[in-house]
Tab-separated table of C-alpha atoms in Angstrom:
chain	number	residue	atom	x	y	z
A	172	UNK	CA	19.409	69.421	34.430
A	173	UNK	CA	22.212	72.223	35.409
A	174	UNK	CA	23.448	70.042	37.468
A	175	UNK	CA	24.033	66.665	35.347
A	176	UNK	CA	25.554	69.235	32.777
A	177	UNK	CA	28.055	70.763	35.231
A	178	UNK	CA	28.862	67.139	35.838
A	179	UNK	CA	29.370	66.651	32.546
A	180	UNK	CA	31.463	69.276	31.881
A	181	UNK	CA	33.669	68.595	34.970
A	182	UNK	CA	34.458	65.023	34.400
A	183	UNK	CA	35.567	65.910	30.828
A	184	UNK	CA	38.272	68.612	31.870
A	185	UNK	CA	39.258	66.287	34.385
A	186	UNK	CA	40.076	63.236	31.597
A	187	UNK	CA	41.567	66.013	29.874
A	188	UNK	CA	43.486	66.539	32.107
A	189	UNK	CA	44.220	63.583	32.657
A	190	UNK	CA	44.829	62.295	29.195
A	191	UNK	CA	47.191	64.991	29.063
A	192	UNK	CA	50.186	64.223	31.730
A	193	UNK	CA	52.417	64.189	28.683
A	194	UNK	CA	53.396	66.304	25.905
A	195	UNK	CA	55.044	64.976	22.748
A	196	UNK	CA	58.109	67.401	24.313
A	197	UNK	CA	58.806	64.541	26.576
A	198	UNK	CA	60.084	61.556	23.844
A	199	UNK	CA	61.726	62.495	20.312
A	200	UNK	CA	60.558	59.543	18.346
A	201	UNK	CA	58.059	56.659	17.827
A	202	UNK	CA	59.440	53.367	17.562
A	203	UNK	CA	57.477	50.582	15.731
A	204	UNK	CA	58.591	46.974	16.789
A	205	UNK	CA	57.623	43.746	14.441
A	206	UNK	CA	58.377	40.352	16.244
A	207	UNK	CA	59.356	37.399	14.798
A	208	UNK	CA	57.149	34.462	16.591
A	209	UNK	CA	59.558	31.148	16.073
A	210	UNK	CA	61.927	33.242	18.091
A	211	UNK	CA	59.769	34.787	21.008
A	212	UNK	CA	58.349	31.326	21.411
A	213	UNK	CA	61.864	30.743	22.396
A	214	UNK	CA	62.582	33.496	24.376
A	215	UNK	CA	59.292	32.170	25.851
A	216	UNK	CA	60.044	28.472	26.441
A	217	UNK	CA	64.033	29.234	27.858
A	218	UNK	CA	62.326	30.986	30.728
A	219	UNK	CA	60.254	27.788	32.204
A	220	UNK	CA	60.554	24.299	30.697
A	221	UNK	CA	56.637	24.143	30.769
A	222	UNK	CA	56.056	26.974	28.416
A	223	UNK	CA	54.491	26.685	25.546
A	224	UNK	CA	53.716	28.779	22.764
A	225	UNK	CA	50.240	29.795	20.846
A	226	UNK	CA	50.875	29.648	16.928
A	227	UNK	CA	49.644	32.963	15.312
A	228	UNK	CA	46.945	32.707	12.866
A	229	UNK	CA	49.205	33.932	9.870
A	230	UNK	CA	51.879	31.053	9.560
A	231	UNK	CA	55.450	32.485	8.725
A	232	UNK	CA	54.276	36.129	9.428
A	233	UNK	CA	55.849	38.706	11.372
A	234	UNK	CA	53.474	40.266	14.412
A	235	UNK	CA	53.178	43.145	15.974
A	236	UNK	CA	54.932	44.194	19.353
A	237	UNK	CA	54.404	47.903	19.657
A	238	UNK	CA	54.279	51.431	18.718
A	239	UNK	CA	56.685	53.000	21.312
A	240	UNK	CA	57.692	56.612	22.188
A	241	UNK	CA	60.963	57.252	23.231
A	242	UNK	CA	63.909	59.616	23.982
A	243	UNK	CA	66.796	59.032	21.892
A	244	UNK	CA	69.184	56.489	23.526
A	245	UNK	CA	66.816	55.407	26.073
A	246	UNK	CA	64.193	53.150	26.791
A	247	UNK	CA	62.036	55.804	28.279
A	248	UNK	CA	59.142	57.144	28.644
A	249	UNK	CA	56.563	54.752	30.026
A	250	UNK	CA	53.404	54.800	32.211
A	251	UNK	CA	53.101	58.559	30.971
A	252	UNK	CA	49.411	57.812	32.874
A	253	UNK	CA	48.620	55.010	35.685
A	254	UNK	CA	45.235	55.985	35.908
A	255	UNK	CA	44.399	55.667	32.118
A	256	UNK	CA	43.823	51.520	32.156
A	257	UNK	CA	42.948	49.144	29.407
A	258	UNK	CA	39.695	48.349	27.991
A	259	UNK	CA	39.044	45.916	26.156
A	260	UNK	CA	35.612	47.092	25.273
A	261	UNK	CA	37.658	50.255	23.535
A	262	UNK	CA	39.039	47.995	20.823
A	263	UNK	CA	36.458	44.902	20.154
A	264	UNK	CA	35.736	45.948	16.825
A	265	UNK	CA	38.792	45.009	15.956
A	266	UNK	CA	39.807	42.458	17.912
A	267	UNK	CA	39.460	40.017	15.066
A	268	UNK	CA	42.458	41.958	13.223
A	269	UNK	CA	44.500	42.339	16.500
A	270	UNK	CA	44.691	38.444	16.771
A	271	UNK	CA	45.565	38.112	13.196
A	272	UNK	CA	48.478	41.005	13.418
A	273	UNK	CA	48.995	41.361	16.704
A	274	UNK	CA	48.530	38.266	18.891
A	275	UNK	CA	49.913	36.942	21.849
A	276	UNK	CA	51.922	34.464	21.603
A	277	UNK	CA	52.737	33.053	25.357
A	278	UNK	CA	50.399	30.638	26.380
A	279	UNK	CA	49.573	30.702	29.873
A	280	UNK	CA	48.987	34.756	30.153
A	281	UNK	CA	45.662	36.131	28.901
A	282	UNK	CA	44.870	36.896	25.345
A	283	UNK	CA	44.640	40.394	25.983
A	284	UNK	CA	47.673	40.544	28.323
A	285	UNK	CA	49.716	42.322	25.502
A	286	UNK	CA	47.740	44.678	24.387
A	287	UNK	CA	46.976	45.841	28.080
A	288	UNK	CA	50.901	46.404	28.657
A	289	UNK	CA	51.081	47.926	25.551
A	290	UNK	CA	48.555	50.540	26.217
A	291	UNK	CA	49.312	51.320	29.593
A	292	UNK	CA	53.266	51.523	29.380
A	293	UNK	CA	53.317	52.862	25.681
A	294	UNK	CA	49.978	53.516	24.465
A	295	UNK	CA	49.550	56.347	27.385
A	296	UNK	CA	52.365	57.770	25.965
A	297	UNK	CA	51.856	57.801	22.843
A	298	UNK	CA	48.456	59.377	22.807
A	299	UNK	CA	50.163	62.981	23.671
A	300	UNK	CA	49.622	62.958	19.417
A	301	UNK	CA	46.204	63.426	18.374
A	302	UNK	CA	46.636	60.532	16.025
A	303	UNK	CA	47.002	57.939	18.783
A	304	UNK	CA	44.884	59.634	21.808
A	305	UNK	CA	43.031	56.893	22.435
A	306	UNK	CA	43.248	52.815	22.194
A	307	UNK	CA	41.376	52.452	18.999
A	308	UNK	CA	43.487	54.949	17.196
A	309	UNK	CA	46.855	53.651	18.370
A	310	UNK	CA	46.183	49.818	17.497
A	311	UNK	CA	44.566	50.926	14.667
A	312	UNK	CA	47.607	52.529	13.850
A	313	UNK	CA	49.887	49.330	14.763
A	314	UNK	CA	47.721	47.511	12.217
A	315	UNK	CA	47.997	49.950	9.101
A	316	UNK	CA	52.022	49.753	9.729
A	317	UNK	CA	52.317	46.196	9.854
A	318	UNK	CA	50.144	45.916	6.871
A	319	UNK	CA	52.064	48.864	5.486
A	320	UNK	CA	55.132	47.759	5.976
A	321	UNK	CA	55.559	43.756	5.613
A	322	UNK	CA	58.592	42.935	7.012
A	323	UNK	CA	58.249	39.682	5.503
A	324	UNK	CA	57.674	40.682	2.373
A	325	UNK	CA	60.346	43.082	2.351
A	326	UNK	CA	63.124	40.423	3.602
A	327	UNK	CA	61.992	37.584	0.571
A	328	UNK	CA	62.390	40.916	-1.807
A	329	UNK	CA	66.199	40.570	-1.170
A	330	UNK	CA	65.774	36.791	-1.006
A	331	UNK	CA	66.289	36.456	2.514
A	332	UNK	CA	63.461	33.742	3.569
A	333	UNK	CA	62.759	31.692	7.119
A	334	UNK	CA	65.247	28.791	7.155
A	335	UNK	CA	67.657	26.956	8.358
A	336	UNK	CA	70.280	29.150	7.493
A	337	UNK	CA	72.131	32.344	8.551
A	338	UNK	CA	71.945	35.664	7.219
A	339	UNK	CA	74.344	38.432	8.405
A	340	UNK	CA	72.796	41.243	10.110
A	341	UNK	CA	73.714	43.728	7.154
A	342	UNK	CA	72.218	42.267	4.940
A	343	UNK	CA	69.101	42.233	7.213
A	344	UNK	CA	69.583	46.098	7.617
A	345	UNK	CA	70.199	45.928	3.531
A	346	UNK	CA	66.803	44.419	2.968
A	347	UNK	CA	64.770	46.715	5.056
A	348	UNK	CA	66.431	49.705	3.796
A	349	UNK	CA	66.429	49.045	0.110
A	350	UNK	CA	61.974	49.030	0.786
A	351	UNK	CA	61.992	51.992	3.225
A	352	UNK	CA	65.283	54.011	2.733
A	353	UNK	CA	65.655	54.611	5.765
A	354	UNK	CA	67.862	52.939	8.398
A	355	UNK	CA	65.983	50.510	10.770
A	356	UNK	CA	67.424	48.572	13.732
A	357	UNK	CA	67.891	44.550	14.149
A	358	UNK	CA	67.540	42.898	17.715
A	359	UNK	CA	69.053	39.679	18.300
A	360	UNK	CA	68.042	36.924	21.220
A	361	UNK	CA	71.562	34.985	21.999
A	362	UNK	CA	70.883	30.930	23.266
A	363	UNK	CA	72.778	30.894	26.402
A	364	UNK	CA	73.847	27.269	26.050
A	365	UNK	CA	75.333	27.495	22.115
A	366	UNK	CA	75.943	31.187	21.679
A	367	UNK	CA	73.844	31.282	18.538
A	368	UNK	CA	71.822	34.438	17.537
A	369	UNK	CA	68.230	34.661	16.609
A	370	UNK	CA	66.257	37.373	14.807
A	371	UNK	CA	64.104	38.655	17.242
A	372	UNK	CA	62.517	42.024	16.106
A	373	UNK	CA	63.172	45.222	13.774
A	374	UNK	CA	62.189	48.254	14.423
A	375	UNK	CA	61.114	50.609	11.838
A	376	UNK	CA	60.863	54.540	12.992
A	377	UNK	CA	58.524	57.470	12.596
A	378	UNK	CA	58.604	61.128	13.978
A	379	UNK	CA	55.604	63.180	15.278
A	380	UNK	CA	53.794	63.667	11.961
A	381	UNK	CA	53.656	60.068	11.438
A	382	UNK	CA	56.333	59.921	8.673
A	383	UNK	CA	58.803	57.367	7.911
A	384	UNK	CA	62.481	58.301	9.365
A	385	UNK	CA	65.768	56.561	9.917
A	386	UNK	CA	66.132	54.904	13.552
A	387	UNK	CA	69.478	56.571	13.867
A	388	UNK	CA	70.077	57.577	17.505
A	389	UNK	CA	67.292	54.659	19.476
A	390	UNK	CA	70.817	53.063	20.498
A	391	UNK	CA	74.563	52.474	19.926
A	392	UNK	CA	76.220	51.798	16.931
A	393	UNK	CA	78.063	48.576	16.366
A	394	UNK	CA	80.269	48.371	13.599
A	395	UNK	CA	77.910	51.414	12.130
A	396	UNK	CA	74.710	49.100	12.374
A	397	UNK	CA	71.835	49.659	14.906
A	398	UNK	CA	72.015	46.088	16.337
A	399	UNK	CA	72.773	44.657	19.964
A	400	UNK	CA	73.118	41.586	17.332
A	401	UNK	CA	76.912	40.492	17.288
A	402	UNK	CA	77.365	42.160	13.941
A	403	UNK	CA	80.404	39.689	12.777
A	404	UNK	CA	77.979	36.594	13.512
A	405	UNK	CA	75.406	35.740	11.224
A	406	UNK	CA	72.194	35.374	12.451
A	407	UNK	CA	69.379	32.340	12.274
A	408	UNK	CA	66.103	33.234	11.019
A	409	UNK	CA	64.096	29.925	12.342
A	410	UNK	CA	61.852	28.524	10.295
A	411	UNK	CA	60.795	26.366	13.242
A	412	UNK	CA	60.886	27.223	16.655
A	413	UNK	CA	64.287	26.412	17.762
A	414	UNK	CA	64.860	23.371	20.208
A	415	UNK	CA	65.619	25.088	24.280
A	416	UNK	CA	69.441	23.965	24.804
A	417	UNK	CA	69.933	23.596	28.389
A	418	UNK	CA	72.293	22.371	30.715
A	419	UNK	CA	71.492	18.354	30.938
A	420	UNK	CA	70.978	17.519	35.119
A	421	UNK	CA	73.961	16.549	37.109
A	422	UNK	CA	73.747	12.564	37.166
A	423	UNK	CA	73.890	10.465	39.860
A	424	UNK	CA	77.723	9.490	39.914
A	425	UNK	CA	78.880	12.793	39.191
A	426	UNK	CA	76.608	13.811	42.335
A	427	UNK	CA	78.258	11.417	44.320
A	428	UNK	CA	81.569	12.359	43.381
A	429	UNK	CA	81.021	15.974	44.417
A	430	UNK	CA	79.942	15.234	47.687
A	431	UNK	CA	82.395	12.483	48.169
A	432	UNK	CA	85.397	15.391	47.217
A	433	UNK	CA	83.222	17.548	49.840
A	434	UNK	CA	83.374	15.537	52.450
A	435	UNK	CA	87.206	14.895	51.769
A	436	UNK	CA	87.903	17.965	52.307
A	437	UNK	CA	86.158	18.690	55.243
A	438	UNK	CA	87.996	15.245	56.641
A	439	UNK	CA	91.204	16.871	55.707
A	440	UNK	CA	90.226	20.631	57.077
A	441	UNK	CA	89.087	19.063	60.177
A	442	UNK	CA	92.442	16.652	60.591
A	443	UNK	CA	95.008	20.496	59.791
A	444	UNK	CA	92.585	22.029	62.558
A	445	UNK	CA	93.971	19.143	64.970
A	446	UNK	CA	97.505	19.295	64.047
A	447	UNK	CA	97.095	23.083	64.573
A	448	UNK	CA	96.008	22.363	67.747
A	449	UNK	CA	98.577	20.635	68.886
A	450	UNK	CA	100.758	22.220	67.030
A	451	UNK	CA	99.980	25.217	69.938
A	452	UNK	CA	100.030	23.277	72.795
A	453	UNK	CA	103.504	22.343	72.949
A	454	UNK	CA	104.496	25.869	72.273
């Protein structure tokens, strides 16, 4: 009996321990990032033409991509502890919720391949605050923010709806900020091929205590807007997810032209090498 309770008693100060790597004095502020899925579906299907994409269970909603901890003007902390892993088991009761607010949305990868990268890179972090010390509590939390704070509903409060149109990204910024008062930050995903800009995510911010606060400081300023958006370019918000532009295939006469100009020149390099040649014999 003694000894199961030693046992007891030494595994939990060891997950304490454990559980405790970091202290909130290692990252200033928690970062809460809302993804919008017509445009990670394209981020998705750019990388490999076979991609394709799983279609959330709330049409023309905004999902969830994490609560993250970080030092201003970085993208760290992460990992805060590898030996704190995901469970799925930890979270099952609300699974059900997770796949309506927090899916994943890359067919091919597992269904719970998100939330096990968010844990273990952010989650571990996070859980320095009693509030999120644990994997229910810090989806739990992801789930009363996104319900908290629509982001679609706040955008179609300043009229600014999915389409086929462009918005600028201050007015974007504007729409957030007239629900929240507080200043979030826009991220952009450029198409290589056309140069266009998609809305991607925004990021809303919170401190320690769990309380609303500008995002001032996450990154640089452009043009006084927290954006790596182009901020004089105005930005698609895809109803639909937006067609992959790539470069079309060499055909076959242009590939025979290039190797006929190769082998021209290697006629010609090979013909100055001989007149070099002889050029240095009758020296």
């Amino acid at each position: 009996m003694w000894r199961l309770f030693i046992l007891t008693i030494v595994c939990s100060t060891i997950a304490t321990s454990e559980n405790s790597r970091i202290s909130t004095r290692d990252w200033d502020i928690l970062i809460f990032t809302q993804s919008w899925p017509n445009t990670v579906c394209l981020q998705w299907k750019e990388k490999y033409e076979n991609h394709t994409c799983l279609v959330p269970i709330r049409k023309n909603e905004w999902t969830i991509h994490g609560i993250w901890p970080t030092i201003y003007g970085t993208h760290k902390p992460g990992y805060c502890n590898t030996t704190w892993k995901f469970d799925e088991s930890k979270i099952s009761p609300i699974e059900d919720e997770l796949n309506k607010y927090w899916p994943n949305i890359q067919n091919g990868s597992s269904e719970t391949s998100l939330w096990e990268h968010e844990w273990e890179k952010h989650g571990t972090c996070a859980a320095s605050l009693p509030q999120l010390d644990g994997e229910m509590k810090y989806f739990k939390q992801g789930l009363a923010w996104a319900k908290k704070y629509s982001l679609t509903d706040m955008l179609s409060s300043s009229g600014i709806n999915p389409s086929d149109g462009k918005y600028t990204v201050q007015d974007l910024v504007d729409a957030i900020k007239s629900s929240t008062n507080k200043n979030p930050a826009v991220e952009c995903m450029t198409d290589k091929e056309t140069g266009e800009e998609y809305l991607l995510e925004i990021r809303i911010c919170f401190d320690k205590k769990l309380e609303l606060i500008d995002c001032d400081g996450i990154e640089p300023l452009q043009q006084g807007l927290l954006t790596n958006c182009a901020p004089s370019k105005e930005v698609f918000y895809p109803s639909n997810v937006p067609p992959v532009h790539k470069k079309p295939p060499l055909s076959d006469n242009i590939i025979r032209e290039g190797n006929a100009k190769k082998q021209k020149i290697s006629y010609l390099d090979t013909l100055l090498r001989i007149i070099t040649f002889l050029q240095w014999l009758t020296l």
